[in-house]
Amino acid sequence: MTNPQVVTTAAELEKWSTECRQKGEKLVIVPTMGNLHEGHLALVNEAKKHGDRVVVSIFVNPTQFLEGEDFERYPRTLEADIDALSDARVDVVFVPSVDEVYPEGSEEETISAGPIGDVLEGAIRPGHFDAVVTVCKRLFETSHADVAVFGEKDAEQLFLVRQMAQTLTSPVRIVGVPTVRDHDGLALSSRNSYLTKDDRKAALALPHFLKALEQRVNHGDELRAAVSAAQLELAGDSAIELDYLESVNPDTFEPSGESDSQALILGAITVGGTRLIDNRLVHLPR
Ligand code: AMP
């Protein structure tokens, strides 16, 4: 077990990354909000395959939480996180303060996530993705990372960060990692800790219907009909609230079209006040 270097200022991180680059080392960043679980650790493992040094950032970004969301109560478990990252042999854990990420005068530098930032999650959480791409841009610039690793669980985020990364003067390659699930199929999430036993059972409706939808399509059901049927069934489940269940082209995030070869089905539900998201990539018969 090695202790990762815990860095709290942007200046320290820049100094470290400059030294690494001078040695010709390739840097990989894994941005997180902490409360690490196996999903995050899968990202760390993937990160190691793409470079010589891995930095994990832990920052609960206040600007991406809307009024009334769970910023205050978001689980913060820094000590356990650092232990887990030590076991995972990462090089640096970057734990900046809010002032460090948003120094005075930087408020005007918020960037737009573009039109896809306003659909699905973005429609329910206005401004969320602008805040996400802005904080990611800052983390990329401070770390001078060559590669950044994100989870496919947050598929819209992954799409928008990838889009933003292409506009940077120093390009960052974005790598996606498949969703890590619990034994029962529920996608691991820090927010799962809010769920009661009953909530958790009810939450399984989301991965269950996503899987069933894929099976229906594989058995010849038309995509739109299968999505509508799943929407109806989920909306009729009194234990959950369905926020959306939609099908998009994974390459554009535009609604699925007739000639698409794949569909990404994205769903969001609220269970006992907790919002959960999940998605599934479905291959479409030609
Ligand atoms: P968060 O700490 O929730 O902001 O997540 C940090 C990163 O971990 C994001 O790129 C997420 O998509 C990814 N992530 C979260 N949960 C999972 C999961 N169950 N499987 C894979 N990646 C995940």
Tab-separated table of C-alpha atoms and ligand atoms in Angstrom:
chain	number	residue	atom	x	y	z
A	1	MET	CA	0.000	0.000	0.000
A	2	THR	CA	1.378	3.437	-0.933
A	3	ASN	CA	0.020	6.690	0.323
A	4	PRO	CA	-1.119	8.979	-2.441
A	5	GLN	CA	0.033	12.549	-2.248
A	6	VAL	CA	-2.930	14.666	-1.097
A	7	VAL	CA	-2.872	18.009	-2.863
A	8	THR	CA	-5.251	20.828	-1.953
A	9	THR	CA	-4.178	23.759	-4.121
A	10	ALA	CA	-4.228	24.290	-7.870
A	11	ALA	CA	-0.654	25.623	-7.708
A	12	GLU	CA	0.605	22.405	-6.075
A	13	LEU	CA	-1.197	20.261	-8.637
A	14	GLU	CA	0.186	22.319	-11.528
A	15	LYS	CA	3.700	21.996	-10.083
A	16	TRP	CA	3.350	18.221	-9.775
A	17	SER	CA	1.910	17.807	-13.254
A	18	THR	CA	4.621	20.019	-14.792
A	19	GLU	CA	7.289	17.832	-13.189
A	20	CYS	CA	5.599	14.690	-14.517
A	21	ARG	CA	5.358	16.104	-18.006
A	22	GLN	CA	9.007	17.125	-17.936
A	23	LYS	CA	9.796	13.464	-17.309
A	24	GLY	CA	7.682	12.575	-20.329
A	25	GLU	CA	4.955	10.969	-18.211
A	26	LYS	CA	1.388	10.818	-19.403
A	27	LEU	CA	-1.243	12.011	-16.900
A	28	VAL	CA	-4.735	10.671	-16.395
A	29	ILE	CA	-7.396	12.369	-14.266
A	30	VAL	CA	-10.482	10.795	-12.716
A	31	PRO	CA	-12.863	13.533	-11.547
A	32	THR	CA	-15.188	12.513	-8.681
A	33	MET	CA	-17.268	13.973	-5.893
A	34	GLY	CA	-15.907	11.405	-3.430
A	35	ASN	CA	-17.784	8.845	-1.325
A	36	LEU	CA	-15.999	6.358	-3.516
A	37	HIS	CA	-17.452	2.987	-4.438
A	38	GLU	CA	-16.525	0.175	-6.825
A	39	GLY	CA	-17.767	2.231	-9.779
A	40	HIS	CA	-15.203	4.946	-9.059
A	41	LEU	CA	-12.499	2.335	-8.515
A	42	ALA	CA	-13.260	0.802	-11.915
A	43	LEU	CA	-12.529	4.245	-13.371
A	44	VAL	CA	-9.208	4.344	-11.488
A	45	ASN	CA	-8.263	0.908	-12.819
A	46	GLU	CA	-9.097	1.985	-16.339
A	47	ALA	CA	-7.125	5.218	-15.833
A	48	LYS	CA	-3.959	3.247	-15.131
A	49	LYS	CA	-4.144	1.662	-18.575
A	50	HIS	CA	-4.037	5.053	-20.261
A	51	GLY	CA	-1.041	6.769	-18.680
A	52	ASP	CA	1.863	6.765	-16.238
A	53	ARG	CA	0.363	8.821	-13.425
A	54	VAL	CA	-3.192	8.947	-12.069
A	55	VAL	CA	-4.767	11.832	-10.210
A	56	VAL	CA	-8.228	11.487	-8.670
A	57	SER	CA	-10.026	14.706	-7.819
A	58	ILE	CA	-12.548	14.801	-5.007
A	59	PHE	CA	-14.660	17.921	-5.183
A	60	VAL	CA	-18.348	18.291	-4.383
A	61	ASN	CA	-18.945	21.041	-6.903
A	62	PRO	CA	-21.549	23.430	-5.441
A	63	THR	CA	-22.413	25.063	-8.770
A	64	GLN	CA	-23.777	21.847	-10.290
A	65	PHE	CA	-26.372	21.416	-7.538
A	66	LEU	CA	-29.623	23.282	-7.977
A	67	GLU	CA	-31.444	25.088	-5.193
A	68	GLY	CA	-33.135	22.440	-3.035
A	69	GLU	CA	-30.874	19.600	-4.182
A	70	ASP	CA	-28.659	17.557	-1.882
A	71	PHE	CA	-25.426	19.614	-1.853
A	72	GLU	CA	-25.429	19.983	1.941
A	73	ARG	CA	-26.136	16.358	2.722
A	74	TYR	CA	-24.090	14.824	-0.113
A	75	PRO	CA	-22.010	12.072	1.589
A	76	ARG	CA	-18.463	13.248	2.356
A	77	THR	CA	-16.110	10.442	3.413
A	78	LEU	CA	-12.660	11.823	2.673
A	79	GLU	CA	-10.639	9.622	5.010
A	80	ALA	CA	-12.144	6.374	3.701
A	81	ASP	CA	-11.773	7.682	0.129
A	82	ILE	CA	-8.063	8.349	0.593
A	83	ASP	CA	-7.634	4.861	2.098
A	84	ALA	CA	-9.376	3.319	-0.923
A	85	LEU	CA	-7.214	5.358	-3.322
A	86	SER	CA	-4.126	4.346	-1.418
A	87	ASP	CA	-5.079	0.686	-1.901
A	88	ALA	CA	-5.732	1.460	-5.561
A	89	ARG	CA	-2.242	3.010	-5.815
A	90	VAL	CA	-3.150	6.347	-7.321
A	91	ASP	CA	-0.416	8.981	-7.351
A	92	VAL	CA	-2.281	12.099	-6.306
A	93	VAL	CA	-5.626	12.905	-4.704
A	94	PHE	CA	-6.651	16.466	-5.499
A	95	VAL	CA	-9.010	17.835	-2.843
A	96	PRO	CA	-9.454	21.528	-3.580
A	97	SER	CA	-11.589	24.014	-1.650
A	98	VAL	CA	-14.368	25.885	-3.448
A	99	ASP	CA	-12.198	29.054	-3.507
A	100	GLU	CA	-9.365	27.118	-5.077
A	101	VAL	CA	-11.561	25.963	-7.967
A	102	TYR	CA	-13.415	29.267	-8.277
A	103	PRO	CA	-10.969	32.053	-7.437
A	104	GLU	CA	-12.373	35.559	-7.304
A	105	GLY	CA	-13.317	36.864	-10.723
A	106	SER	CA	-13.759	33.434	-12.273
A	107	GLU	CA	-17.585	33.522	-12.054
A	108	GLU	CA	-17.845	34.899	-15.587
A	109	GLU	CA	-15.935	31.973	-17.006
A	110	THR	CA	-18.862	29.562	-16.912
A	111	ILE	CA	-19.069	27.806	-20.254
A	112	SER	CA	-22.156	26.462	-21.976
A	113	ALA	CA	-22.676	22.744	-22.407
A	114	GLY	CA	-24.563	23.501	-25.645
A	115	PRO	CA	-28.078	22.430	-26.669
A	116	ILE	CA	-27.808	18.826	-25.428
A	117	GLY	CA	-27.116	20.289	-21.982
A	118	ASP	CA	-30.780	21.338	-21.920
A	119	VAL	CA	-32.405	17.961	-22.598
A	120	LEU	CA	-33.093	14.918	-20.368
A	121	GLU	CA	-31.132	15.522	-17.118
A	122	GLY	CA	-30.487	19.071	-18.288
A	123	ALA	CA	-34.197	19.774	-18.714
A	124	ILE	CA	-34.864	18.705	-15.137
A	125	ARG	CA	-31.696	20.309	-13.758
A	126	PRO	CA	-31.296	23.596	-15.683
A	127	GLY	CA	-27.708	24.839	-15.659
A	128	HIS	CA	-26.377	21.575	-14.212
A	129	PHE	CA	-24.344	20.608	-17.270
A	130	ASP	CA	-22.941	24.116	-17.797
A	131	ALA	CA	-21.554	23.788	-14.260
A	132	VAL	CA	-20.283	20.264	-14.947
A	133	VAL	CA	-18.408	21.119	-18.137
A	134	THR	CA	-17.026	24.268	-16.509
A	135	VAL	CA	-15.600	22.422	-13.500
A	136	CYS	CA	-14.225	19.658	-15.734
A	137	LYS	CA	-12.503	22.221	-17.964
A	138	ARG	CA	-10.873	23.742	-14.878
A	139	LEU	CA	-9.762	20.346	-13.603
A	140	PHE	CA	-8.337	19.448	-17.011
A	141	GLU	CA	-6.461	22.730	-17.270
A	142	THR	CA	-5.066	22.598	-13.740
A	143	SER	CA	-3.965	18.977	-13.995
A	144	HIS	CA	-2.709	19.237	-17.611
A	145	ALA	CA	-4.149	15.750	-18.031
A	146	ASP	CA	-3.750	13.912	-21.322
A	147	VAL	CA	-6.672	11.614	-20.595
A	148	ALA	CA	-9.753	11.854	-18.358
A	149	VAL	CA	-11.919	8.919	-17.334
A	150	PHE	CA	-15.687	9.089	-16.787
A	151	GLY	CA	-18.473	6.578	-16.113
A	152	GLU	CA	-21.052	5.581	-18.700
A	153	LYS	CA	-23.645	5.655	-15.912
A	154	ASP	CA	-23.730	9.435	-16.360
A	155	ALA	CA	-24.055	9.056	-20.112
A	156	GLU	CA	-25.232	12.576	-20.894
A	157	GLN	CA	-22.393	14.007	-18.807
A	158	LEU	CA	-19.901	11.783	-20.634
A	159	PHE	CA	-21.264	12.958	-24.004
A	160	LEU	CA	-21.107	16.642	-23.054
A	161	VAL	CA	-17.648	16.461	-21.463
A	162	ARG	CA	-16.359	14.698	-24.568
A	163	GLN	CA	-17.878	17.442	-26.704
A	164	MET	CA	-16.318	20.162	-24.511
A	165	ALA	CA	-12.905	18.444	-24.495
A	166	GLN	CA	-12.767	18.677	-28.279
A	167	THR	CA	-12.899	22.475	-28.060
A	168	LEU	CA	-9.879	22.793	-25.737
A	169	THR	CA	-6.553	24.109	-26.990
A	170	SER	CA	-4.787	21.272	-25.139
A	171	PRO	CA	-6.893	18.284	-26.075
A	172	VAL	CA	-7.883	15.770	-23.415
A	173	ARG	CA	-8.907	12.299	-24.532
A	174	ILE	CA	-12.056	11.151	-22.774
A	175	VAL	CA	-12.419	7.483	-21.880
A	176	GLY	CA	-15.771	5.985	-20.819
A	177	VAL	CA	-16.126	3.046	-18.418
A	178	PRO	CA	-19.154	0.706	-18.320
A	179	THR	CA	-21.508	1.050	-15.363
A	180	VAL	CA	-20.659	-1.021	-12.300
A	181	ARG	CA	-23.766	-2.557	-10.735
A	182	ASP	CA	-24.681	-4.155	-7.451
A	183	HIS	CA	-25.489	-7.890	-7.447
A	184	ASP	CA	-29.184	-7.095	-8.017
A	185	GLY	CA	-28.534	-4.839	-11.022
A	186	LEU	CA	-28.852	-1.432	-9.376
A	187	ALA	CA	-26.151	0.919	-10.677
A	188	LEU	CA	-23.755	1.862	-7.884
A	189	SER	CA	-24.187	5.477	-6.845
A	190	SER	CA	-23.212	7.561	-3.854
A	191	ARG	CA	-26.884	8.524	-3.640
A	192	ASN	CA	-27.910	4.879	-3.057
A	193	SER	CA	-26.970	5.469	0.593
A	194	TYR	CA	-30.059	7.718	0.913
A	195	LEU	CA	-32.388	4.823	0.046
A	196	THR	CA	-34.362	2.906	2.663
A	197	LYS	CA	-34.703	-0.837	2.194
A	198	ASP	CA	-38.092	-0.334	0.535
A	199	ASP	CA	-36.815	2.521	-1.652
A	200	ARG	CA	-33.967	0.347	-2.824
A	201	LYS	CA	-36.338	-2.436	-3.802
A	202	ALA	CA	-38.522	0.039	-5.683
A	203	ALA	CA	-35.471	1.564	-7.405
A	204	LEU	CA	-34.758	-1.752	-9.100
A	205	ALA	CA	-37.656	-0.977	-11.446
A	206	LEU	CA	-35.309	1.262	-13.460
A	207	PRO	CA	-32.573	-1.279	-14.352
A	208	HIS	CA	-35.263	-3.950	-14.622
A	209	PHE	CA	-37.269	-2.039	-17.239
A	210	LEU	CA	-34.152	-1.009	-19.147
A	211	LYS	CA	-33.153	-4.645	-19.432
A	212	ALA	CA	-36.682	-5.757	-20.332
A	213	LEU	CA	-36.812	-3.066	-22.992
A	214	GLU	CA	-33.628	-4.381	-24.560
A	215	GLN	CA	-35.055	-7.900	-24.550
A	216	ARG	CA	-38.257	-6.714	-26.220
A	217	VAL	CA	-36.280	-5.014	-28.969
A	218	ASN	CA	-34.092	-8.088	-29.395
A	219	HIS	CA	-37.268	-10.136	-29.801
A	220	GLY	CA	-38.450	-7.906	-32.609
A	221	ASP	CA	-40.524	-5.194	-30.913
A	222	GLU	CA	-40.276	-1.792	-32.532
A	223	LEU	CA	-38.084	0.553	-30.442
A	224	ARG	CA	-40.608	3.356	-30.076
A	225	ALA	CA	-43.382	0.964	-29.068
A	226	ALA	CA	-41.104	-0.750	-26.536
A	227	VAL	CA	-40.084	2.592	-25.003
A	228	SER	CA	-43.710	3.759	-24.785
A	229	ALA	CA	-44.755	0.505	-23.118
A	230	ALA	CA	-41.927	0.793	-20.571
A	231	GLN	CA	-42.788	4.469	-19.947
A	232	LEU	CA	-46.392	3.514	-19.228
A	233	GLU	CA	-45.435	0.696	-16.894
A	234	LEU	CA	-42.887	2.764	-14.993
A	235	ALA	CA	-45.298	5.703	-14.739
A	236	GLY	CA	-47.865	3.313	-13.274
A	237	ASP	CA	-45.518	2.128	-10.527
A	238	SER	CA	-46.726	3.977	-7.422
A	239	ALA	CA	-43.480	3.333	-5.499
A	240	ILE	CA	-41.469	5.560	-7.840
A	241	GLU	CA	-41.820	8.758	-9.831
A	242	LEU	CA	-40.689	8.535	-13.428
A	243	ASP	CA	-38.779	11.671	-14.468
A	244	TYR	CA	-38.090	10.440	-17.987
A	245	LEU	CA	-37.370	7.386	-20.080
A	246	GLU	CA	-36.147	8.304	-23.547
A	247	SER	CA	-34.243	6.823	-26.411
A	248	VAL	CA	-31.466	8.720	-28.203
A	249	ASN	CA	-28.825	8.140	-30.834
A	250	PRO	CA	-25.688	7.581	-28.694
A	251	ASP	CA	-23.500	9.525	-31.143
A	252	THR	CA	-25.617	12.686	-31.219
A	253	PHE	CA	-28.006	12.481	-28.258
A	254	GLU	CA	-30.767	13.428	-30.700
A	255	PRO	CA	-33.962	11.346	-30.381
A	256	SER	CA	-33.544	7.895	-31.934
A	257	GLY	CA	-34.145	7.834	-35.681
A	258	GLU	CA	-35.360	5.180	-38.094
A	259	SER	CA	-31.924	4.412	-39.546
A	260	ASP	CA	-29.995	4.243	-36.240
A	261	SER	CA	-28.092	1.043	-35.546
A	262	GLN	CA	-28.007	1.640	-31.799
A	263	ALA	CA	-30.211	3.358	-29.244
A	264	LEU	CA	-29.190	4.619	-25.850
A	265	ILE	CA	-32.141	4.377	-23.502
A	266	LEU	CA	-31.812	6.802	-20.608
A	267	GLY	CA	-34.011	6.824	-17.549
A	268	ALA	CA	-34.352	8.843	-14.357
A	269	ILE	CA	-36.614	8.137	-11.416
A	270	THR	CA	-37.194	9.630	-7.993
A	271	VAL	CA	-37.608	7.218	-5.105
A	272	GLY	CA	-38.305	8.515	-1.594
A	273	GLY	CA	-36.907	11.919	-2.618
A	274	THR	CA	-33.729	10.475	-4.177
A	275	ARG	CA	-33.082	10.901	-7.909
A	276	LEU	CA	-31.436	7.976	-9.657
A	277	ILE	CA	-30.351	7.663	-13.267
A	278	ASP	CA	-29.408	4.715	-15.415
A	279	ASN	CA	-29.117	3.826	-19.095
A	280	ARG	CA	-28.677	0.930	-21.480
A	281	LEU	CA	-27.251	0.699	-24.973
A	282	VAL	CA	-29.473	-1.332	-27.262
A	283	HIS	CA	-28.452	-2.670	-30.667
A	284	LEU	CA	-31.177	-2.239	-33.235
A	285	PRO	CA	-31.945	-4.731	-35.961
A	286	ARG	CA	-31.408	-3.296	-39.456
B	1	AMP	P1	-19.550	11.149	-8.987
B	1	AMP	O1	-18.596	11.018	-7.842
B	1	AMP	O2	-20.888	10.570	-8.735
B	1	AMP	O3	-19.564	12.539	-9.565
B	1	AMP	O4	-18.944	10.231	-10.132
B	1	AMP	C1	-17.625	10.372	-10.555
B	1	AMP	C2	-17.412	9.527	-11.776
B	1	AMP	O5	-17.710	8.163	-11.452
B	1	AMP	C3	-18.323	9.905	-12.939
B	1	AMP	O6	-17.587	9.829	-14.149
B	1	AMP	C4	-19.393	8.853	-12.887
B	1	AMP	O7	-19.998	8.585	-14.134
B	1	AMP	C5	-18.606	7.646	-12.415
B	1	AMP	N1	-19.493	6.651	-11.799
B	1	AMP	C6	-20.389	6.849	-10.813
B	1	AMP	N2	-21.057	5.703	-10.550
B	1	AMP	C7	-20.556	4.762	-11.389
B	1	AMP	C8	-20.844	3.384	-11.624
B	1	AMP	N3	-21.780	2.737	-10.934
B	1	AMP	N4	-20.136	2.733	-12.565
B	1	AMP	C9	-19.185	3.395	-13.291
B	1	AMP	N5	-18.871	4.686	-13.126
B	1	AMP	C10	-19.557	5.375	-12.193
